[in-house]
Coordinates of C-alpha atoms in Angstrom, one line a residue:
M1 CA 99.8 66.9 118.0
A2 CA 98.8 70.4 118.3
P3 CA 96.9 71.2 121.7
A4 CA 93.7 70.9 121.7
F5 CA 91.0 74.4 121.5
D6 CA 89.8 74.2 124.2
G7 CA 88.2 78.4 124.6
R8 CA 91.5 80.0 126.1
S9 CA 94.5 78.8 124.4
L10 CA 95.3 82.3 123.3
D11 CA 95.5 83.3 126.7
G12 CA 98.9 85.3 127.4
R13 CA 99.0 86.1 123.5
V14 CA 99.3 89.8 121.1
A15 CA 97.0 89.6 118.3
I16 CA 97.3 92.7 115.9
V17 CA 93.8 93.4 113.4
T18 CA 93.6 95.9 111.4
G19 CA 90.1 97.2 109.6
A20 CA 88.8 96.6 113.8
G21 CA 86.3 99.5 113.8
N22 CA 83.5 97.7 112.4
G23 CA 82.0 93.8 110.7
L24 CA 84.8 91.3 109.9
G25 CA 87.4 93.4 111.9
R26 CA 85.7 94.3 115.1
A27 CA 84.0 89.9 115.1
E28 CA 87.2 89.5 114.9
A29 CA 89.2 91.4 117.1
L30 CA 86.3 90.6 119.9
A31 CA 86.5 86.5 119.2
L32 CA 90.2 86.8 120.0
A33 CA 89.8 89.3 123.0
Q34 CA 87.2 86.5 124.9
A35 CA 89.7 83.7 123.8
G36 CA 92.2 85.1 125.6
A37 CA 94.3 87.7 123.7
D38 CA 95.8 90.8 124.5
L39 CA 94.7 93.5 121.3
V40 CA 96.3 96.3 119.4
L41 CA 93.4 97.0 117.4
N42 CA 93.4 99.8 114.2
D43 CA 91.2 101.2 111.8
L44 CA 90.6 104.7 110.6
P45 CA 90.6 107.6 113.4
G46 CA 87.1 108.1 114.8
D47 CA 84.4 106.5 117.4
E48 CA 84.3 103.1 116.2
V49 CA 87.3 101.7 116.9
V50 CA 87.7 103.6 120.5
E51 CA 84.6 101.8 121.3
V52 CA 85.4 98.2 120.3
G53 CA 87.9 98.7 122.4
K54 CA 86.1 100.0 125.3
Q55 CA 84.5 96.7 125.0
I56 CA 87.3 94.6 124.9
S57 CA 88.3 96.1 128.4
T58 CA 84.7 94.7 129.8
F59 CA 85.9 91.4 128.8
G60 CA 89.3 91.6 131.0
Q61 CA 91.2 91.7 128.2
R62 CA 94.2 94.7 126.9
V63 CA 93.6 96.6 124.5
V64 CA 95.3 99.9 123.5
V65 CA 93.9 101.8 119.9
C66 CA 96.7 102.6 117.3
P67 CA 94.3 104.1 114.2
G68 CA 96.1 105.2 111.5
D69 CA 95.9 104.4 107.3
I70 CA 97.4 101.4 106.8
G71 CA 98.1 102.0 103.4
E72 CA 101.5 104.2 104.6
M73 CA 104.5 101.9 106.1
S74 CA 104.5 104.3 109.8
T75 CA 101.4 102.8 110.5
S76 CA 102.5 99.5 110.5
E77 CA 105.6 100.1 112.7
E78 CA 103.3 101.9 114.7
L79 CA 101.3 98.7 115.2
L80 CA 104.2 96.0 115.9
A81 CA 105.9 99.7 118.3
A82 CA 102.5 99.2 120.4
A83 CA 102.8 95.6 120.5
L84 CA 105.9 95.8 121.9
G85 CA 106.3 97.9 123.8
T86 CA 103.0 98.1 126.4
Y87 CA 103.0 93.6 125.4
G88 CA 106.7 93.2 125.1
R89 CA 105.5 90.1 122.4
L90 CA 103.6 89.9 119.3
D91 CA 101.9 86.8 118.4
I92 CA 99.1 87.2 115.9
L93 CA 98.0 89.6 113.1
V94 CA 95.0 89.4 111.5
N95 CA 94.3 92.0 108.6
N96 CA 91.4 92.6 107.6
A97 CA 91.2 97.0 106.0
G98 CA 89.3 97.4 102.9
V99 CA 87.6 99.3 101.0
L100 CA 85.1 99.4 97.9
R101 CA 85.6 101.2 94.5
D102 CA 83.4 99.4 92.4
R103 CA 83.2 99.7 89.0
M104 CA 83.6 98.4 85.8
I105 CA 86.7 97.9 84.0
F106 CA 85.5 100.3 81.0
S107 CA 85.1 102.8 83.3
M108 CA 87.3 102.8 86.6
T109 CA 89.4 105.8 87.2
P110 CA 93.4 104.8 87.9
E111 CA 92.2 106.8 91.1
E112 CA 89.3 104.3 91.8
W113 CA 92.3 100.9 90.8
D114 CA 95.1 102.7 93.1
L115 CA 92.9 103.0 96.9
V116 CA 91.6 99.5 96.8
L117 CA 95.5 98.1 95.6
R118 CA 96.6 100.1 98.6
V119 CA 94.8 99.7 101.4
H120 CA 94.3 95.7 100.4
L121 CA 97.2 94.7 99.3
R122 CA 99.7 97.4 99.6
G123 CA 98.1 97.5 103.6
H124 CA 98.5 93.6 103.6
F125 CA 101.8 93.8 102.7
L126 CA 102.9 96.2 105.2
T127 CA 102.0 95.0 108.1
T128 CA 103.1 91.1 107.3
R129 CA 106.6 93.5 106.7
V130 CA 106.9 94.3 110.1
A131 CA 105.0 90.8 111.6
T132 CA 107.5 88.9 109.9
A133 CA 110.5 90.6 110.5
H134 CA 110.2 90.6 113.6
W135 CA 109.4 86.7 113.9
R136 CA 112.3 86.3 112.3
D137 CA 114.3 88.3 114.5
A138 CA 112.9 87.0 116.9
S139 CA 113.6 82.7 115.6
K140 CA 117.8 84.0 115.1
Q141 CA 117.6 85.2 118.9
A142 CA 116.1 82.1 120.6
G143 CA 117.7 79.5 118.4
G144 CA 114.6 78.4 117.0
P145 CA 110.7 78.7 116.1
V146 CA 108.3 81.1 117.9
Y147 CA 105.0 81.7 117.7
G148 CA 103.5 83.4 114.9
R149 CA 100.0 83.7 113.3
I150 CA 98.9 85.0 110.3
V151 CA 95.2 85.3 108.7
N152 CA 94.4 87.7 105.7
T153 CA 91.4 88.2 104.3
S154 CA 90.5 87.7 100.5
S155 CA 87.3 86.9 98.9
E156 CA 85.2 85.2 96.1
A157 CA 86.1 87.3 94.2
F158 CA 89.4 86.8 92.9
L159 CA 87.5 83.2 92.1
L160 CA 85.2 84.4 90.5
G161 CA 86.3 86.8 88.6
S162 CA 83.9 89.3 90.0
P163 CA 83.2 91.7 86.9
G164 CA 82.3 94.6 88.6
Q165 CA 85.2 94.7 90.5
P166 CA 88.3 94.4 88.6
N167 CA 90.6 96.6 91.2
Y168 CA 88.9 94.2 94.2
A169 CA 89.3 90.9 92.8
A170 CA 92.9 92.0 91.4
A171 CA 93.9 92.6 94.8
K172 CA 91.7 90.0 97.0
A173 CA 94.1 87.7 94.2
G174 CA 97.3 88.8 95.5
I175 CA 96.8 89.2 99.1
A176 CA 96.2 84.8 98.1
A177 CA 99.6 84.8 96.5
L178 CA 100.4 86.9 99.2
T179 CA 99.5 84.2 101.8
V180 CA 101.1 81.2 100.0
S181 CA 104.8 82.9 99.7
T182 CA 104.6 83.9 103.2
A183 CA 103.6 80.6 104.2
R184 CA 106.5 79.0 101.7
G185 CA 109.3 81.6 103.2
C186 CA 108.0 81.8 106.9
S187 CA 107.0 79.0 107.8
R188 CA 110.7 77.3 109.1
Y189 CA 110.6 80.9 112.3
G190 CA 106.9 79.7 113.7
V191 CA 105.3 81.0 111.0
R192 CA 101.5 79.8 109.9
A193 CA 99.7 82.1 107.6
N194 CA 96.5 81.7 106.2
A195 CA 93.7 83.4 104.0
I196 CA 90.1 83.4 104.3
C197 CA 87.5 84.2 101.7
P198 CA 84.9 85.9 104.0
R199 CA 81.3 86.3 102.9
A200 CA 79.9 88.3 105.7
R201 CA 77.5 91.1 105.7
T202 CA 78.8 93.9 106.3
A203 CA 78.7 98.2 105.8
M204 CA 80.8 97.5 102.5
T205 CA 79.2 94.6 101.4
A206 CA 75.6 95.5 102.3
G207 CA 74.8 96.4 98.6
L208 CA 76.0 92.8 97.5
M209 CA 74.1 91.2 99.5
G210 CA 70.6 92.7 100.7
A211 CA 69.2 92.7 104.3
A212 CA 69.6 90.4 107.0
P213 CA 66.8 87.2 107.9
D214 CA 63.9 88.7 109.9
S215 CA 64.5 85.8 112.1
G216 CA 66.6 83.0 113.1
P217 CA 70.8 83.5 112.5
D218 CA 71.6 85.0 109.5
P219 CA 74.4 82.9 108.2
L220 CA 76.2 86.1 106.7
A221 CA 77.0 87.3 110.3
P222 CA 80.4 88.8 111.1
E223 CA 79.9 86.8 113.7
H224 CA 80.1 83.3 111.7
V225 CA 83.4 83.5 110.2
A226 CA 85.2 84.8 113.4
P227 CA 85.4 81.1 115.1
L228 CA 87.8 80.2 112.1
V229 CA 89.6 82.8 112.3
T230 CA 90.1 81.9 116.5
Y231 CA 91.1 78.5 115.7
L232 CA 93.6 79.8 112.5
A233 CA 95.5 82.0 115.6
S234 CA 95.6 79.2 117.9
P235 CA 98.1 76.4 119.2
A236 CA 95.5 74.2 118.0
A237 CA 95.9 75.1 114.0
E238 CA 100.0 74.3 113.8
A239 CA 99.8 72.1 111.3
I240 CA 98.2 74.3 109.1
N241 CA 99.7 76.9 107.1
G242 CA 99.9 78.5 103.6
E243 CA 96.0 77.9 103.2
V244 CA 92.5 79.3 101.6
F245 CA 88.6 79.1 103.2
V246 CA 85.7 80.1 102.3
V247 CA 83.3 81.0 105.3
H248 CA 80.4 81.8 106.3
G249 CA 77.2 80.9 108.7
G250 CA 78.0 76.5 109.6
I251 CA 80.7 76.0 106.4
A252 CA 84.3 76.7 105.9
A253 CA 85.4 74.6 102.5
V254 CA 89.3 74.7 101.9
M255 CA 90.3 75.7 98.1
N256 CA 92.8 73.4 96.0
P257 CA 95.6 75.3 94.0
P258 CA 94.5 75.7 90.1
S259 CA 95.2 72.9 88.7
I260 CA 96.1 71.3 85.1
R261 CA 93.1 71.1 82.9
Q262 CA 94.2 70.2 79.9
V263 CA 97.1 70.0 77.8
F264 CA 98.4 70.5 74.5
H265 CA 101.3 69.3 72.4
A266 CA 102.6 71.1 69.3
D267 CA 102.5 68.7 65.8
S268 CA 105.2 70.8 63.9
A269 CA 107.8 69.0 63.0
D270 CA 110.1 69.2 65.1
G271 CA 107.9 69.9 68.5
M272 CA 107.5 73.4 68.6
W273 CA 105.2 75.5 68.6
T274 CA 104.2 77.2 65.1
L275 CA 100.8 79.5 64.6
E276 CA 99.5 76.7 62.2
S277 CA 100.2 73.8 65.2
V278 CA 98.9 76.6 68.3
E279 CA 95.6 77.0 65.8
R280 CA 95.1 73.0 65.3
A281 CA 96.0 72.0 69.3
M282 CA 93.4 75.0 70.0
D283 CA 90.4 74.3 67.0
G284 CA 87.5 72.8 69.4
A285 CA 88.7 73.1 72.5
F286 CA 87.2 76.3 74.3
S287 CA 83.5 76.5 74.4
A288 CA 81.6 79.3 72.4
G289 CA 80.4 82.6 74.0
G290 CA 83.1 83.9 75.7
A291 CA 82.5 82.5 78.6
P292 CA 85.9 82.6 81.2
G293 CA 87.2 79.4 81.8
F294 CA 89.3 80.2 85.1
A295 CA 87.0 80.7 87.9
C296 CA 85.7 78.8 90.7
E297 CA 82.1 78.9 91.0
Q298 CA 81.8 76.0 93.4
T299 CA 81.6 77.8 96.0
L300 CA 78.6 80.0 94.6
A301 CA 76.4 76.3 95.6
L302 CA 77.9 76.2 99.6
A303 CA 75.0 78.5 100.6
D304 CA 71.8 79.7 99.3
E305 CA 72.2 83.4 100.0
T306 CA 73.6 85.7 97.2
I307 CA 77.0 87.0 97.6
G308 CA 76.0 89.3 94.2
F309 CA 76.6 86.2 91.6
E310 CA 74.6 83.1 90.1
P311 CA 76.1 80.7 88.7
K312 CA 75.7 79.7 85.0
Q313 CA 74.2 76.3 83.9
G314 CA 76.3 73.7 83.1
R315 CA 79.4 75.0 84.8
S316 CA 80.7 73.1 88.3

């Protein structure tokens, strides 16, 4: 049985957080520090990430700021070197860095596509690549599993097929797949990799979510996502691996993997597909109107706050 989370369960642990200058990354970095972790912070060069580092220092935790482009392999190598050089270890990786270039698919430029995939998906890959290589080597030296936690940031955009975000939705789908692949490939070394699909009102998502309420708690404040991230980074989450969570406010939903909706069989003489047998099998099996079938709209009902989508009537 995993140990209970006691509020300081990350004492002595070291975490890298990307995109730590604002929004979710800032909230996650602060929460990890408050739980006892020492930090290596990454974001593009600027005052924001430096200020987050100063705030973490007031908690009594050590912190190193390592600015750089997360789409460059050298940045990930520098983050690992900062963790090992300063603290002698790395235990936790929280990938959060992101950017938006929203546009309909027929209007999107190749540069807008490439930038979003580079920051989100390539950025997640590069940090995961260096962290898992380190943990694999450490496991071999130790002769058994070590402590490794990865929390990646996916999005409901991939679950819903966000029509104005083909680059972002594709990147976030890739991050979910990367997470599961990492979980399968690295669990033997002690690595636990999970992903979150957060709803949070940040500078990046303000256009979708609008203003915060005038009074009472803001269900979409990034601070409400950070506790789950901190828990997943802790020893208490030892049994949680390769999962995808939708999280916001006081809600966390763990997603099922895709499932088979219906199976079709060829009715040809040899039981193999022909064009005619495909037509007979598919006829009447799909509703008219062209509504996407491979989309999960169940998460929309988890809260009243909008994320820029409205559920279609009659669809679960």
